[in-house]
Amino acid sequence: RLGSQAQGELASLGVVFLLRVLAACTAFPKALAKAEGKVRELMDKWGSKKHSNIKPSLFVRVFERHPNVAWRLADAAAAIASNEDTGLFQRTSVYNMLLALLRQRHAYADNTEHIASFLAALPAVVRHALVEDDTPNKKKSRMASSALDLAIKGLAAEEELKTGSLPAAELNDMASKFAQCGAAKSSKAVQSAAGKVAAAATRLASQQTPAGRKRSEPEKGVSSEAGKAKAKGQTPKKKAKP
């Protein structure tokens, strides 16, 4: 007989294979939607219990191998991470799932609406990893590090996609709190990640200001070459007359 861990691994592989088949079978879109709904139900059940018999490897595989499906489940994952009652293990696992999803940049173009919605919720998702406790704790430090890595990747996604939904200033303020929390005092990785979040958030916040947007956008009615020359303080070259 297979042990519970082996059974969980086989079940997760089976679900991932089924999702792949349904995603490829475009003639039955309702079947894929129904399967996604079942995965969402399992995720909600797993996130609501500190000692669940559902293995997180199921969701990890979905988020790693099926980004288009995973982006439609990202709101459920974010809700678990933002819930005060979520256990430390589940919250850390969710951060790692979402981080794996954000790393798959090839799937950005097809999921901009879901990504924008997730980025708007990102500060609330990350905030719940901030534990005001000076007692050294490896698990809490690991959770904080995963949350900050997620914030770094989220800021990079916003810089690339320019959805306008991620409040960079809020993440900047949060980074300073992470840098002073107990997890940062006992973990160089947390200290380093907090500094990276602050730097990226400051850069993005400057781009989100009216002045920053004006500098980054070419003037309307001006050719790209002339716009670039004007931005550099140079006089655009005039085309030679025939």
PDB file of C-alpha atoms in Angstrom:
ATOM      1  CA  ARG A   1       0.000   0.000   0.000  1.00  0.00           C
ATOM      2  CA  LEU A   2       1.076   3.538  -0.675  1.00  0.00           C
ATOM      3  CA  GLY A   3       1.531   5.891   2.236  1.00  0.00           C
ATOM      4  CA  SER A   4      -0.494   9.106   2.510  1.00  0.00           C
ATOM      5  CA  GLN A   5       2.385  11.196   1.143  1.00  0.00           C
ATOM      6  CA  ALA A   6       2.785   8.997  -1.930  1.00  0.00           C
ATOM      7  CA  GLN A   7      -0.964   9.019  -2.504  1.00  0.00           C
ATOM      8  CA  GLY A   8      -0.976  12.808  -2.320  1.00  0.00           C
ATOM      9  CA  GLU A   9       1.826  13.012  -4.876  1.00  0.00           C
ATOM     10  CA  LEU A  10      -0.003  10.729  -7.288  1.00  0.00           C
ATOM     11  CA  ALA A  11      -3.265  12.634  -6.830  1.00  0.00           C
ATOM     12  CA  SER A  12      -1.591  15.973  -7.524  1.00  0.00           C
ATOM     13  CA  LEU A  13       0.062  14.624 -10.672  1.00  0.00           C
ATOM     14  CA  GLY A  14      -3.293  13.285 -11.825  1.00  0.00           C
ATOM     15  CA  VAL A  15      -5.007  16.641 -11.314  1.00  0.00           C
ATOM     16  CA  VAL A  16      -2.240  18.482 -13.164  1.00  0.00           C
ATOM     17  CA  PHE A  17      -2.505  16.036 -16.081  1.00  0.00           C
ATOM     18  CA  LEU A  18      -6.301  16.426 -16.177  1.00  0.00           C
ATOM     19  CA  LEU A  19      -6.004  20.226 -16.271  1.00  0.00           C
ATOM     20  CA  ARG A  20      -3.542  19.965 -19.145  1.00  0.00           C
ATOM     21  CA  VAL A  21      -5.913  17.770 -21.132  1.00  0.00           C
ATOM     22  CA  LEU A  22      -8.913  20.033 -20.468  1.00  0.00           C
ATOM     23  CA  ALA A  23      -6.932  23.176 -21.339  1.00  0.00           C
ATOM     24  CA  ALA A  24      -5.925  21.620 -24.665  1.00  0.00           C
ATOM     25  CA  CYS A  25      -9.485  20.524 -25.410  1.00  0.00           C
ATOM     26  CA  THR A  26     -10.983  23.877 -26.413  1.00  0.00           C
ATOM     27  CA  ALA A  27     -14.260  22.293 -27.494  1.00  0.00           C
ATOM     28  CA  PHE A  28     -15.358  21.930 -23.856  1.00  0.00           C
ATOM     29  CA  PRO A  29     -14.495  25.174 -22.007  1.00  0.00           C
ATOM     30  CA  LYS A  30     -17.075  24.478 -19.293  1.00  0.00           C
ATOM     31  CA  ALA A  31     -15.219  21.313 -18.304  1.00  0.00           C
ATOM     32  CA  LEU A  32     -12.028  23.302 -17.595  1.00  0.00           C
ATOM     33  CA  ALA A  33     -13.993  25.914 -15.632  1.00  0.00           C
ATOM     34  CA  LYS A  34     -15.579  23.156 -13.557  1.00  0.00           C
ATOM     35  CA  ALA A  35     -12.183  21.577 -12.842  1.00  0.00           C
ATOM     36  CA  GLU A  36     -10.772  24.965 -11.817  1.00  0.00           C
ATOM     37  CA  GLY A  37     -13.714  25.377  -9.457  1.00  0.00           C
ATOM     38  CA  LYS A  38     -12.909  22.053  -7.800  1.00  0.00           C
ATOM     39  CA  VAL A  39      -9.260  23.058  -7.358  1.00  0.00           C
ATOM     40  CA  ARG A  40     -10.436  26.345  -5.820  1.00  0.00           C
ATOM     41  CA  GLU A  41     -12.632  24.436  -3.369  1.00  0.00           C
ATOM     42  CA  LEU A  42      -9.699  22.242  -2.366  1.00  0.00           C
ATOM     43  CA  MET A  43      -7.484  25.292  -1.924  1.00  0.00           C
ATOM     44  CA  ASP A  44     -10.044  27.006   0.316  1.00  0.00           C
ATOM     45  CA  LYS A  45     -10.366  23.845   2.392  1.00  0.00           C
ATOM     46  CA  TRP A  46      -6.598  23.462   2.681  1.00  0.00           C
ATOM     47  CA  GLY A  47      -6.110  27.105   3.654  1.00  0.00           C
ATOM     48  CA  SER A  48      -8.779  26.999   6.372  1.00  0.00           C
ATOM     49  CA  LYS A  49      -7.185  24.147   8.356  1.00  0.00           C
ATOM     50  CA  LYS A  50      -3.795  24.222  10.037  1.00  0.00           C
ATOM     51  CA  HIS A  51      -3.554  20.430   9.858  1.00  0.00           C
ATOM     52  CA  SER A  52      -5.163  19.564   6.546  1.00  0.00           C
ATOM     53  CA  ASN A  53      -4.814  16.176   4.856  1.00  0.00           C
ATOM     54  CA  ILE A  54      -4.587  17.995   1.501  1.00  0.00           C
ATOM     55  CA  LYS A  55      -0.995  18.325   0.330  1.00  0.00           C
ATOM     56  CA  PRO A  56       0.174  21.771  -0.895  1.00  0.00           C
ATOM     57  CA  SER A  57       2.179  20.040  -3.644  1.00  0.00           C
ATOM     58  CA  LEU A  58      -1.083  19.886  -5.632  1.00  0.00           C
ATOM     59  CA  PHE A  59      -1.376  23.673  -5.802  1.00  0.00           C
ATOM     60  CA  VAL A  60       2.370  24.184  -6.225  1.00  0.00           C
ATOM     61  CA  ARG A  61       2.333  22.030  -9.351  1.00  0.00           C
ATOM     62  CA  VAL A  62      -0.693  23.835 -10.763  1.00  0.00           C
ATOM     63  CA  PHE A  63       0.928  27.237 -10.198  1.00  0.00           C
ATOM     64  CA  GLU A  64       4.227  26.068 -11.714  1.00  0.00           C
ATOM     65  CA  ARG A  65       2.875  24.220 -14.752  1.00  0.00           C
ATOM     66  CA  HIS A  66      -0.423  25.905 -15.600  1.00  0.00           C
ATOM     67  CA  PRO A  67       0.025  29.684 -15.233  1.00  0.00           C
ATOM     68  CA  ASN A  68      -3.159  30.523 -17.154  1.00  0.00           C
ATOM     69  CA  VAL A  69      -5.195  28.357 -14.783  1.00  0.00           C
ATOM     70  CA  ALA A  70      -3.228  29.577 -11.771  1.00  0.00           C
ATOM     71  CA  TRP A  71      -3.875  33.264 -12.507  1.00  0.00           C
ATOM     72  CA  ARG A  72      -7.601  32.536 -12.307  1.00  0.00           C
ATOM     73  CA  LEU A  73      -6.941  31.020  -8.874  1.00  0.00           C
ATOM     74  CA  ALA A  74      -4.577  33.757  -7.677  1.00  0.00           C
ATOM     75  CA  ASP A  75      -7.367  35.661  -5.890  1.00  0.00           C
ATOM     76  CA  ALA A  76      -8.149  32.568  -3.793  1.00  0.00           C
ATOM     77  CA  ALA A  77      -4.470  32.180  -2.898  1.00  0.00           C
ATOM     78  CA  ALA A  78      -4.208  35.877  -1.998  1.00  0.00           C
ATOM     79  CA  ALA A  79      -7.292  35.571   0.230  1.00  0.00           C
ATOM     80  CA  ILE A  80      -5.674  32.699   2.148  1.00  0.00           C
ATOM     81  CA  ALA A  81      -2.459  34.684   2.694  1.00  0.00           C
ATOM     82  CA  SER A  82      -4.454  37.750   3.824  1.00  0.00           C
ATOM     83  CA  ASN A  83      -6.581  35.837   6.329  1.00  0.00           C
ATOM     84  CA  GLU A  84      -5.617  36.458   9.957  1.00  0.00           C
ATOM     85  CA  ASP A  85      -6.443  32.844  10.869  1.00  0.00           C
ATOM     86  CA  THR A  86      -4.212  31.257   8.222  1.00  0.00           C
ATOM     87  CA  GLY A  87      -1.415  29.152   9.663  1.00  0.00           C
ATOM     88  CA  LEU A  88       2.231  30.059   9.203  1.00  0.00           C
ATOM     89  CA  PHE A  89       2.922  26.996   7.028  1.00  0.00           C
ATOM     90  CA  GLN A  90      -0.011  27.667   4.705  1.00  0.00           C
ATOM     91  CA  ARG A  91       0.836  31.358   4.360  1.00  0.00           C
ATOM     92  CA  THR A  92       4.474  30.619   3.512  1.00  0.00           C
ATOM     93  CA  SER A  93       3.368  27.990   0.988  1.00  0.00           C
ATOM     94  CA  VAL A  94       1.030  30.494  -0.683  1.00  0.00           C
ATOM     95  CA  TYR A  95       3.837  33.048  -0.978  1.00  0.00           C
ATOM     96  CA  ASN A  96       5.987  30.440  -2.726  1.00  0.00           C
ATOM     97  CA  MET A  97       3.136  29.446  -5.071  1.00  0.00           C
ATOM     98  CA  LEU A  98       2.514  33.039  -6.107  1.00  0.00           C
ATOM     99  CA  LEU A  99       6.240  33.673  -6.482  1.00  0.00           C
ATOM    100  CA  ALA A 100       6.502  30.695  -8.856  1.00  0.00           C
ATOM    101  CA  LEU A 101       3.585  32.116 -10.827  1.00  0.00           C
ATOM    102  CA  LEU A 102       5.081  35.607 -11.155  1.00  0.00           C
ATOM    103  CA  ARG A 103       8.330  34.126 -12.444  1.00  0.00           C
ATOM    104  CA  GLN A 104       6.528  32.886 -15.572  1.00  0.00           C
ATOM    105  CA  ARG A 105       6.646  36.105 -17.557  1.00  0.00           C
ATOM    106  CA  HIS A 106       5.591  34.379 -20.766  1.00  0.00           C
ATOM    107  CA  ALA A 107       2.064  34.130 -19.331  1.00  0.00           C
ATOM    108  CA  TYR A 108       1.731  37.857 -18.520  1.00  0.00           C
ATOM    109  CA  ALA A 109       0.222  38.922 -21.836  1.00  0.00           C
ATOM    110  CA  ASP A 110      -2.768  36.571 -21.561  1.00  0.00           C
ATOM    111  CA  ASN A 111      -3.551  37.386 -17.934  1.00  0.00           C
ATOM    112  CA  THR A 112      -3.142  41.148 -17.496  1.00  0.00           C
ATOM    113  CA  GLU A 113      -6.572  41.594 -15.913  1.00  0.00           C
ATOM    114  CA  HIS A 114      -5.945  38.923 -13.267  1.00  0.00           C
ATOM    115  CA  ILE A 115      -2.418  40.217 -12.675  1.00  0.00           C
ATOM    116  CA  ALA A 116      -3.641  43.792 -12.163  1.00  0.00           C
ATOM    117  CA  SER A 117      -6.204  42.568  -9.629  1.00  0.00           C
ATOM    118  CA  PHE A 118      -3.554  40.580  -7.779  1.00  0.00           C
ATOM    119  CA  LEU A 119      -1.046  43.455  -7.724  1.00  0.00           C
ATOM    120  CA  ALA A 120      -3.680  45.709  -6.160  1.00  0.00           C
ATOM    121  CA  ALA A 121      -4.017  43.190  -3.308  1.00  0.00           C
ATOM    122  CA  LEU A 122      -0.264  42.542  -2.986  1.00  0.00           C
ATOM    123  CA  PRO A 123       0.422  44.949  -0.070  1.00  0.00           C
ATOM    124  CA  ALA A 124      -2.283  43.264   2.036  1.00  0.00           C
ATOM    125  CA  VAL A 125      -0.892  39.841   1.105  1.00  0.00           C
ATOM    126  CA  VAL A 126       2.664  40.778   2.114  1.00  0.00           C
ATOM    127  CA  ARG A 127       1.637  42.662   5.254  1.00  0.00           C
ATOM    128  CA  HIS A 128       0.507  39.483   7.001  1.00  0.00           C
ATOM    129  CA  ALA A 129       4.083  38.175   7.030  1.00  0.00           C
ATOM    130  CA  LEU A 130       5.136  41.124   9.213  1.00  0.00           C
ATOM    131  CA  VAL A 131       5.325  39.710  12.729  1.00  0.00           C
ATOM    132  CA  GLU A 132       6.119  42.144  15.531  1.00  0.00           C
ATOM    133  CA  ASP A 133       8.173  39.687  17.561  1.00  0.00           C
ATOM    134  CA  ASP A 134      11.831  40.030  18.540  1.00  0.00           C
ATOM    135  CA  THR A 135      12.152  36.342  19.412  1.00  0.00           C
ATOM    136  CA  PRO A 136      14.319  34.573  16.779  1.00  0.00           C
ATOM    137  CA  ASN A 137      12.205  32.121  14.798  1.00  0.00           C
ATOM    138  CA  LYS A 138      13.390  30.397  11.622  1.00  0.00           C
ATOM    139  CA  LYS A 139       9.875  29.685  10.370  1.00  0.00           C
ATOM    140  CA  LYS A 140       8.799  33.314  10.740  1.00  0.00           C
ATOM    141  CA  SER A 141      12.012  34.503   9.094  1.00  0.00           C
ATOM    142  CA  ARG A 142      11.411  32.105   6.208  1.00  0.00           C
ATOM    143  CA  MET A 143       7.863  33.414   5.832  1.00  0.00           C
ATOM    144  CA  ALA A 144       9.032  37.046   5.845  1.00  0.00           C
ATOM    145  CA  SER A 145      11.739  36.293   3.288  1.00  0.00           C
ATOM    146  CA  SER A 146       9.221  34.589   0.965  1.00  0.00           C
ATOM    147  CA  ALA A 147       6.797  37.511   1.297  1.00  0.00           C
ATOM    148  CA  LEU A 148       9.500  40.055   0.454  1.00  0.00           C
ATOM    149  CA  ASP A 149      10.668  38.004  -2.530  1.00  0.00           C
ATOM    150  CA  LEU A 150       7.056  38.014  -3.723  1.00  0.00           C
ATOM    151  CA  ALA A 151       6.927  41.800  -3.312  1.00  0.00           C
ATOM    152  CA  ILE A 152      10.127  42.207  -5.356  1.00  0.00           C
ATOM    153  CA  LYS A 153       8.703  40.111  -8.173  1.00  0.00           C
ATOM    154  CA  GLY A 154       5.385  41.942  -8.000  1.00  0.00           C
ATOM    155  CA  LEU A 155       7.128  45.312  -8.311  1.00  0.00           C
ATOM    156  CA  ALA A 156       9.066  44.017 -11.330  1.00  0.00           C
ATOM    157  CA  ALA A 157       5.816  42.832 -12.929  1.00  0.00           C
ATOM    158  CA  GLU A 158       4.232  46.244 -12.382  1.00  0.00           C
ATOM    159  CA  GLU A 159       7.230  47.989 -13.934  1.00  0.00           C
ATOM    160  CA  GLU A 160       6.917  45.739 -16.967  1.00  0.00           C
ATOM    161  CA  LEU A 161       3.128  45.800 -17.393  1.00  0.00           C
ATOM    162  CA  LYS A 162       2.361  49.281 -15.984  1.00  0.00           C
ATOM    163  CA  THR A 163      -1.116  48.293 -14.783  1.00  0.00           C
ATOM    164  CA  GLY A 164      -1.264  51.258 -12.382  1.00  0.00           C
ATOM    165  CA  SER A 165      -2.841  49.047  -9.719  1.00  0.00           C
ATOM    166  CA  LEU A 166       0.112  48.446  -7.386  1.00  0.00           C
ATOM    167  CA  PRO A 167       0.534  51.119  -4.663  1.00  0.00           C
ATOM    168  CA  ALA A 168       4.330  51.253  -4.589  1.00  0.00           C
ATOM    169  CA  ALA A 169       4.488  53.823  -1.775  1.00  0.00           C
ATOM    170  CA  GLU A 170       2.620  51.423   0.493  1.00  0.00           C
ATOM    171  CA  LEU A 171       5.136  48.665  -0.159  1.00  0.00           C
ATOM    172  CA  ASN A 172       7.973  51.122   0.449  1.00  0.00           C
ATOM    173  CA  ASP A 173       6.627  51.964   3.918  1.00  0.00           C
ATOM    174  CA  MET A 174       6.146  48.279   4.625  1.00  0.00           C
ATOM    175  CA  ALA A 175       9.741  47.477   3.644  1.00  0.00           C
ATOM    176  CA  SER A 176      11.064  49.781   6.367  1.00  0.00           C
ATOM    177  CA  LYS A 177       8.933  47.949   8.933  1.00  0.00           C
ATOM    178  CA  PHE A 178      10.239  44.600   7.743  1.00  0.00           C
ATOM    179  CA  ALA A 179      13.809  45.892   8.057  1.00  0.00           C
ATOM    180  CA  GLN A 180      13.191  46.627  11.748  1.00  0.00           C
ATOM    181  CA  CYS A 181      11.200  43.537  12.687  1.00  0.00           C
ATOM    182  CA  GLY A 182      12.503  40.584  14.666  1.00  0.00           C
ATOM    183  CA  ALA A 183      12.789  38.396  11.570  1.00  0.00           C
ATOM    184  CA  ALA A 184      15.230  40.871   9.996  1.00  0.00           C
ATOM    185  CA  LYS A 185      17.380  40.944  13.131  1.00  0.00           C
ATOM    186  CA  SER A 186      17.893  37.191  12.949  1.00  0.00           C
ATOM    187  CA  SER A 187      18.078  36.790   9.152  1.00  0.00           C
ATOM    188  CA  LYS A 188      20.373  38.536   6.689  1.00  0.00           C
ATOM    189  CA  ALA A 189      18.128  37.299   3.868  1.00  0.00           C
ATOM    190  CA  VAL A 190      15.193  39.293   5.277  1.00  0.00           C
ATOM    191  CA  GLN A 191      17.377  42.392   5.709  1.00  0.00           C
ATOM    192  CA  SER A 192      18.617  42.134   2.121  1.00  0.00           C
ATOM    193  CA  ALA A 193      15.147  41.496   0.681  1.00  0.00           C
ATOM    194  CA  ALA A 194      13.669  44.434   2.607  1.00  0.00           C
ATOM    195  CA  GLY A 195      16.320  46.711   1.123  1.00  0.00           C
ATOM    196  CA  LYS A 196      15.555  45.464  -2.391  1.00  0.00           C
ATOM    197  CA  VAL A 197      11.823  46.042  -1.912  1.00  0.00           C
ATOM    198  CA  ALA A 198      12.474  49.586  -0.685  1.00  0.00           C
ATOM    199  CA  ALA A 199      14.709  50.375  -3.673  1.00  0.00           C
ATOM    200  CA  ALA A 200      12.295  48.913  -6.240  1.00  0.00           C
ATOM    201  CA  ALA A 201       9.247  50.532  -4.616  1.00  0.00           C
ATOM    202  CA  THR A 202      10.948  53.935  -4.507  1.00  0.00           C
ATOM    203  CA  ARG A 203      11.835  53.665  -8.201  1.00  0.00           C
ATOM    204  CA  LEU A 204       8.312  52.611  -9.146  1.00  0.00           C
ATOM    205  CA  ALA A 205       6.685  55.287  -6.966  1.00  0.00           C
ATOM    206  CA  SER A 206       8.714  57.972  -8.771  1.00  0.00           C
ATOM    207  CA  GLN A 207       7.420  56.626 -12.091  1.00  0.00           C
ATOM    208  CA  GLN A 208       3.827  56.660 -10.842  1.00  0.00           C
ATOM    209  CA  THR A 209       3.899  60.393 -10.007  1.00  0.00           C
ATOM    210  CA  PRO A 210       2.558  62.804 -12.672  1.00  0.00           C
ATOM    211  CA  ALA A 211       6.055  64.213 -13.197  1.00  0.00           C
ATOM    212  CA  GLY A 212       7.539  60.725 -13.553  1.00  0.00           C
ATOM    213  CA  ARG A 213       4.895  59.676 -16.066  1.00  0.00           C
ATOM    214  CA  LYS A 214       5.440  62.856 -18.084  1.00  0.00           C
ATOM    215  CA  ARG A 215       9.164  62.195 -18.321  1.00  0.00           C
ATOM    216  CA  SER A 216       8.653  58.592 -19.414  1.00  0.00           C
ATOM    217  CA  GLU A 217       5.997  59.307 -22.062  1.00  0.00           C
ATOM    218  CA  PRO A 218       6.896  60.832 -25.467  1.00  0.00           C
ATOM    219  CA  GLU A 219       5.191  64.095 -26.354  1.00  0.00           C
ATOM    220  CA  LYS A 220       2.059  63.652 -28.459  1.00  0.00           C
ATOM    221  CA  GLY A 221       2.458  64.523 -32.128  1.00  0.00           C
ATOM    222  CA  VAL A 222       6.239  64.283 -31.966  1.00  0.00           C
ATOM    223  CA  SER A 223       8.198  61.562 -33.721  1.00  0.00           C
ATOM    224  CA  SER A 224       9.996  59.040 -31.529  1.00  0.00           C
ATOM    225  CA  GLU A 225      13.405  60.281 -32.752  1.00  0.00           C
ATOM    226  CA  ALA A 226      12.548  63.901 -32.031  1.00  0.00           C
ATOM    227  CA  GLY A 227      11.060  62.943 -28.672  1.00  0.00           C
ATOM    228  CA  LYS A 228      14.218  61.113 -27.637  1.00  0.00           C
ATOM    229  CA  ALA A 229      16.406  64.058 -28.713  1.00  0.00           C
ATOM    230  CA  LYS A 230      14.206  66.492 -26.787  1.00  0.00           C
ATOM    231  CA  ALA A 231      14.343  64.316 -23.668  1.00  0.00           C
ATOM    232  CA  LYS A 232      18.152  64.442 -23.839  1.00  0.00           C
ATOM    233  CA  GLY A 233      18.152  68.226 -24.248  1.00  0.00           C
ATOM    234  CA  GLN A 234      19.362  68.004 -27.826  1.00  0.00           C
ATOM    235  CA  THR A 235      18.051  69.696 -30.926  1.00  0.00           C
ATOM    236  CA  PRO A 236      16.357  67.230 -33.274  1.00  0.00           C
ATOM    237  CA  LYS A 237      18.133  66.788 -36.565  1.00  0.00           C
ATOM    238  CA  LYS A 238      16.319  68.240 -39.545  1.00  0.00           C
ATOM    239  CA  LYS A 239      15.830  66.081 -42.562  1.00  0.00           C
ATOM    240  CA  ALA A 240      17.940  67.166 -45.540  1.00  0.00           C
ATOM    241  CA  LYS A 241      15.990  68.718 -48.409  1.00  0.00           C
ATOM    242  CA  PRO A 242      16.125  66.824 -51.709  1.00  0.00           C
TER     243      PRO A 242
END
